[in-house]
């Protein structure tokens, strides 16, 4: 029986989180900076950034498992390019999360600086996610990763 790979099913969650995170952090930063919301509301942005990190780590680890299934079935260059893009997403999402944590600081200046940097970092994460998506799309549609997985012998 054919066991479908997990990565294609799970990878869409961190993509969605990464594309929405700048909007959430931007709205929270604006509302806190203009005194429309209390600084403690930034915790929602920190939580969302943590969810992104968690989802990105799970997607990357399932991608590594699925890449092992492709070993010997297709060229390793496109797989490596997608893995490197995914590593950049995980690393940058961790950085954005750490910066978002700084938004919970007690002093207003530190808090606002950390919020602004977390917002900028989240835009960078979104950009890197789009790069990883492009590499994954090439992997499936140009290099036939889906076909290579379907052609594997039953378990």
mmCIF file with all atom_site columns, N, CA and C in Angstrom, residues 110-143:
data_model
loop_
_atom_site.group_PDB
_atom_site.id
_atom_site.type_symbol
_atom_site.label_atom_id
_atom_site.label_alt_id
_atom_site.label_comp_id
_atom_site.label_asym_id
_atom_site.label_entity_id
_atom_site.label_seq_id
_atom_site.pdbx_PDB_ins_code
_atom_site.Cartn_x
_atom_site.Cartn_y
_atom_site.Cartn_z
_atom_site.occupancy
_atom_site.B_iso_or_equiv
_atom_site.pdbx_formal_charge
_atom_site.auth_seq_id
_atom_site.auth_comp_id
_atom_site.auth_asym_id
_atom_site.auth_atom_id
_atom_site.pdbx_PDB_model_num
ATOM 1   N N  . UNK A 1 110 ? 12.369 50.167 24.255  1.00 0.00 ? 110 UNK A N  1
ATOM 2   C CA . UNK A 1 110 ? 12.807 48.810 23.904  1.00 0.00 ? 110 UNK A CA 1
ATOM 3   C C  . UNK A 1 110 ? 11.664 48.032 23.268  1.00 0.00 ? 110 UNK A C  1
ATOM 4   N N  . UNK A 1 111 ? 10.498 48.165 23.851  1.00 0.00 ? 111 UNK A N  1
ATOM 5   C CA . UNK A 1 111 ? 9.310  47.466 23.347  1.00 0.00 ? 111 UNK A CA 1
ATOM 6   C C  . UNK A 1 111 ? 9.019  47.873 21.902  1.00 0.00 ? 111 UNK A C  1
ATOM 7   N N  . UNK A 1 112 ? 8.977  49.150 21.623  1.00 0.00 ? 112 UNK A N  1
ATOM 8   C CA . UNK A 1 112 ? 8.646  49.628 20.276  1.00 0.00 ? 112 UNK A CA 1
ATOM 9   C C  . UNK A 1 112 ? 9.735  49.273 19.263  1.00 0.00 ? 112 UNK A C  1
ATOM 10  N N  . UNK A 1 113 ? 10.994 49.359 19.686  1.00 0.00 ? 113 UNK A N  1
ATOM 11  C CA . UNK A 1 113 ? 12.082 48.977 18.787  1.00 0.00 ? 113 UNK A CA 1
ATOM 12  C C  . UNK A 1 113 ? 11.974 47.492 18.441  1.00 0.00 ? 113 UNK A C  1
ATOM 13  N N  . UNK A 1 114 ? 11.743 46.660 19.444  1.00 0.00 ? 114 UNK A N  1
ATOM 14  C CA . UNK A 1 114 ? 11.617 45.213 19.198  1.00 0.00 ? 114 UNK A CA 1
ATOM 15  C C  . UNK A 1 114 ? 10.412 44.903 18.326  1.00 0.00 ? 114 UNK A C  1
ATOM 16  N N  . UNK A 1 115 ? 9.318  45.606 18.553  1.00 0.00 ? 115 UNK A N  1
ATOM 17  C CA . UNK A 1 115 ? 8.118  45.392 17.731  1.00 0.00 ? 115 UNK A CA 1
ATOM 18  C C  . UNK A 1 115 ? 8.386  45.748 16.277  1.00 0.00 ? 115 UNK A C  1
ATOM 19  N N  . UNK A 1 116 ? 9.039  46.884 16.060  1.00 0.00 ? 116 UNK A N  1
ATOM 20  C CA . UNK A 1 116 ? 9.341  47.310 14.690  1.00 0.00 ? 116 UNK A CA 1
ATOM 21  C C  . UNK A 1 116 ? 10.294 46.317 14.012  1.00 0.00 ? 116 UNK A C  1
ATOM 22  N N  . UNK A 1 117 ? 11.309 45.857 14.746  1.00 0.00 ? 117 UNK A N  1
ATOM 23  C CA . UNK A 1 117 ? 12.246 44.886 14.169  1.00 0.00 ? 117 UNK A CA 1
ATOM 24  C C  . UNK A 1 117 ? 11.571 43.546 13.898  1.00 0.00 ? 117 UNK A C  1
ATOM 25  N N  . UNK A 1 118 ? 10.674 43.124 14.793  1.00 0.00 ? 118 UNK A N  1
ATOM 26  C CA . UNK A 1 118 ? 9.939  41.870 14.572  1.00 0.00 ? 118 UNK A CA 1
ATOM 27  C C  . UNK A 1 118 ? 9.059  41.984 13.336  1.00 0.00 ? 118 UNK A C  1
ATOM 28  N N  . UNK A 1 119 ? 8.442  43.151 13.159  1.00 0.00 ? 119 UNK A N  1
ATOM 29  C CA . UNK A 1 119 ? 7.611  43.367 11.976  1.00 0.00 ? 119 UNK A CA 1
ATOM 30  C C  . UNK A 1 119 ? 8.461  43.282 10.706  1.00 0.00 ? 119 UNK A C  1
ATOM 31  N N  . UNK A 1 120 ? 9.614  43.938 10.700  1.00 0.00 ? 120 UNK A N  1
ATOM 32  C CA . UNK A 1 120 ? 10.505 43.868 9.532   1.00 0.00 ? 120 UNK A CA 1
ATOM 33  C C  . UNK A 1 120 ? 10.992 42.438 9.295   1.00 0.00 ? 120 UNK A C  1
ATOM 34  N N  . UNK A 1 121 ? 11.337 41.743 10.371  1.00 0.00 ? 121 UNK A N  1
ATOM 35  C CA . UNK A 1 121 ? 11.788 40.359 10.234  1.00 0.00 ? 121 UNK A CA 1
ATOM 36  C C  . UNK A 1 121 ? 10.687 39.472 9.669   1.00 0.00 ? 121 UNK A C  1
ATOM 37  N N  . UNK A 1 122 ? 9.441  39.738 10.076  1.00 0.00 ? 122 UNK A N  1
ATOM 38  C CA . UNK A 1 122 ? 8.329  38.919 9.573   1.00 0.00 ? 122 UNK A CA 1
ATOM 39  C C  . UNK A 1 122 ? 8.115  39.130 8.077   1.00 0.00 ? 122 UNK A C  1
ATOM 40  N N  . UNK A 1 123 ? 8.385  40.322 7.592   1.00 0.00 ? 123 UNK A N  1
ATOM 41  C CA . UNK A 1 123 ? 8.307  40.570 6.147   1.00 0.00 ? 123 UNK A CA 1
ATOM 42  C C  . UNK A 1 123 ? 9.406  39.769 5.446   1.00 0.00 ? 123 UNK A C  1
ATOM 43  N N  . UNK A 1 124 ? 10.586 39.727 6.057   1.00 0.00 ? 124 UNK A N  1
ATOM 44  C CA . UNK A 1 124 ? 11.669 38.913 5.513   1.00 0.00 ? 124 UNK A CA 1
ATOM 45  C C  . UNK A 1 124 ? 11.318 37.433 5.492   1.00 0.00 ? 124 UNK A C  1
ATOM 46  N N  . UNK A 1 125 ? 10.665 36.952 6.550   1.00 0.00 ? 125 UNK A N  1
ATOM 47  C CA . UNK A 1 125 ? 10.244 35.554 6.599   1.00 0.00 ? 125 UNK A CA 1
ATOM 48  C C  . UNK A 1 125 ? 9.267  35.267 5.464   1.00 0.00 ? 125 UNK A C  1
ATOM 49  N N  . UNK A 1 126 ? 8.309  36.163 5.256   1.00 0.00 ? 126 UNK A N  1
ATOM 50  C CA . UNK A 1 126 ? 7.328  35.976 4.180   1.00 0.00 ? 126 UNK A CA 1
ATOM 51  C C  . UNK A 1 126 ? 8.030  35.894 2.829   1.00 0.00 ? 126 UNK A C  1
ATOM 52  N N  . UNK A 1 127 ? 9.042  36.727 2.635   1.00 0.00 ? 127 UNK A N  1
ATOM 53  C CA . UNK A 1 127 ? 9.798  36.701 1.390   1.00 0.00 ? 127 UNK A CA 1
ATOM 54  C C  . UNK A 1 127 ? 10.531 35.374 1.218   1.00 0.00 ? 127 UNK A C  1
ATOM 55  N N  . UNK A 1 128 ? 11.131 34.893 2.292   1.00 0.00 ? 128 UNK A N  1
ATOM 56  C CA . UNK A 1 128 ? 11.847 33.620 2.224   1.00 0.00 ? 128 UNK A CA 1
ATOM 57  C C  . UNK A 1 128 ? 10.890 32.444 2.015   1.00 0.00 ? 128 UNK A C  1
ATOM 58  N N  . UNK A 1 129 ? 9.696  32.541 2.561   1.00 0.00 ? 129 UNK A N  1
ATOM 59  C CA . UNK A 1 129 ? 8.695  31.484 2.348   1.00 0.00 ? 129 UNK A CA 1
ATOM 60  C C  . UNK A 1 129 ? 8.319  31.421 0.872   1.00 0.00 ? 129 UNK A C  1
ATOM 61  N N  . UNK A 1 130 ? 8.170  32.560 0.250   1.00 0.00 ? 130 UNK A N  1
ATOM 62  C CA . UNK A 1 130 ? 7.840  32.567 -1.173  1.00 0.00 ? 130 UNK A CA 1
ATOM 63  C C  . UNK A 1 130 ? 8.976  31.942 -1.996  1.00 0.00 ? 130 UNK A C  1
ATOM 64  N N  . UNK A 1 131 ? 10.212 32.174 -1.573  1.00 0.00 ? 131 UNK A N  1
ATOM 65  C CA . UNK A 1 131 ? 11.363 31.555 -2.243  1.00 0.00 ? 131 UNK A CA 1
ATOM 66  C C  . UNK A 1 131 ? 11.343 30.034 -2.067  1.00 0.00 ? 131 UNK A C  1
ATOM 67  N N  . UNK A 1 132 ? 11.028 29.583 -0.865  1.00 0.00 ? 132 UNK A N  1
ATOM 68  C CA . UNK A 1 132 ? 10.941 28.137 -0.606  1.00 0.00 ? 132 UNK A CA 1
ATOM 69  C C  . UNK A 1 132 ? 9.789  27.520 -1.399  1.00 0.00 ? 132 UNK A C  1
ATOM 70  N N  . UNK A 1 133 ? 8.681  28.250 -1.511  1.00 0.00 ? 133 UNK A N  1
ATOM 71  C CA . UNK A 1 133 ? 7.534  27.771 -2.305  1.00 0.00 ? 133 UNK A CA 1
ATOM 72  C C  . UNK A 1 133 ? 7.932  27.604 -3.767  1.00 0.00 ? 133 UNK A C  1
ATOM 73  N N  . UNK A 1 134 ? 8.663  28.573 -4.279  1.00 0.00 ? 134 UNK A N  1
ATOM 74  C CA . UNK A 1 134 ? 9.097  28.492 -5.676  1.00 0.00 ? 134 UNK A CA 1
ATOM 75  C C  . UNK A 1 134 ? 10.011 27.284 -5.883  1.00 0.00 ? 134 UNK A C  1
ATOM 76  N N  . UNK A 1 135 ? 10.913 27.044 -4.934  1.00 0.00 ? 135 UNK A N  1
ATOM 77  C CA . UNK A 1 135 ? 11.806 25.884 -5.046  1.00 0.00 ? 135 UNK A CA 1
ATOM 78  C C  . UNK A 1 135 ? 11.012 24.586 -4.957  1.00 0.00 ? 135 UNK A C  1
ATOM 79  N N  . UNK A 1 136 ? 10.006 24.536 -4.092  1.00 0.00 ? 136 UNK A N  1
ATOM 80  C CA . UNK A 1 136 ? 9.167  23.347 -3.977  1.00 0.00 ? 136 UNK A CA 1
ATOM 81  C C  . UNK A 1 136 ? 8.335  23.117 -5.221  1.00 0.00 ? 136 UNK A C  1
ATOM 82  N N  . UNK A 1 137 ? 7.839  24.190 -5.797  1.00 0.00 ? 137 UNK A N  1
ATOM 83  C CA . UNK A 1 137 ? 7.056  24.082 -7.028  1.00 0.00 ? 137 UNK A CA 1
ATOM 84  C C  . UNK A 1 137 ? 7.918  23.534 -8.158  1.00 0.00 ? 137 UNK A C  1
ATOM 85  N N  . UNK A 1 138 ? 9.139  24.061 -8.285  1.00 0.00 ? 138 UNK A N  1
ATOM 86  C CA . UNK A 1 138 ? 10.063 23.541 -9.310  1.00 0.00 ? 138 UNK A CA 1
ATOM 87  C C  . UNK A 1 138 ? 10.370 22.068 -9.059  1.00 0.00 ? 138 UNK A C  1
ATOM 88  N N  . UNK A 1 139 ? 10.538 21.716 -7.803  1.00 0.00 ? 139 UNK A N  1
ATOM 89  C CA . UNK A 1 139 ? 10.840 20.331 -7.439  1.00 0.00 ? 139 UNK A CA 1
ATOM 90  C C  . UNK A 1 139 ? 9.742  19.385 -7.913  1.00 0.00 ? 139 UNK A C  1
ATOM 91  N N  . UNK A 1 140 ? 8.500  19.782 -7.729  1.00 0.00 ? 140 UNK A N  1
ATOM 92  C CA . UNK A 1 140 ? 7.370  18.918 -8.090  1.00 0.00 ? 140 UNK A CA 1
ATOM 93  C C  . UNK A 1 140 ? 7.071  18.968 -9.585  1.00 0.00 ? 140 UNK A C  1
ATOM 94  N N  . UNK A 1 141 ? 6.963  20.176 -10.140 1.00 0.00 ? 141 UNK A N  1
ATOM 95  C CA . UNK A 1 141 ? 6.465  20.296 -11.507 1.00 0.00 ? 141 UNK A CA 1
ATOM 96  C C  . UNK A 1 141 ? 7.536  20.248 -12.588 1.00 0.00 ? 141 UNK A C  1
ATOM 97  N N  . UNK A 1 142 ? 8.758  20.679 -12.285 1.00 0.00 ? 142 UNK A N  1
ATOM 98  C CA . UNK A 1 142 ? 9.825  20.626 -13.284 1.00 0.00 ? 142 UNK A CA 1
ATOM 99  C C  . UNK A 1 142 ? 10.672 19.370 -13.167 1.00 0.00 ? 142 UNK A C  1
ATOM 100 N N  . UNK A 1 143 ? 10.882 18.929 -11.927 1.00 0.00 ? 143 UNK A N  1
ATOM 101 C CA . UNK A 1 143 ? 11.788 17.803 -11.703 1.00 0.00 ? 143 UNK A CA 1
ATOM 102 C C  . UNK A 1 143 ? 11.067 16.508 -11.354 1.00 0.00 ? 143 UNK A C  1
#
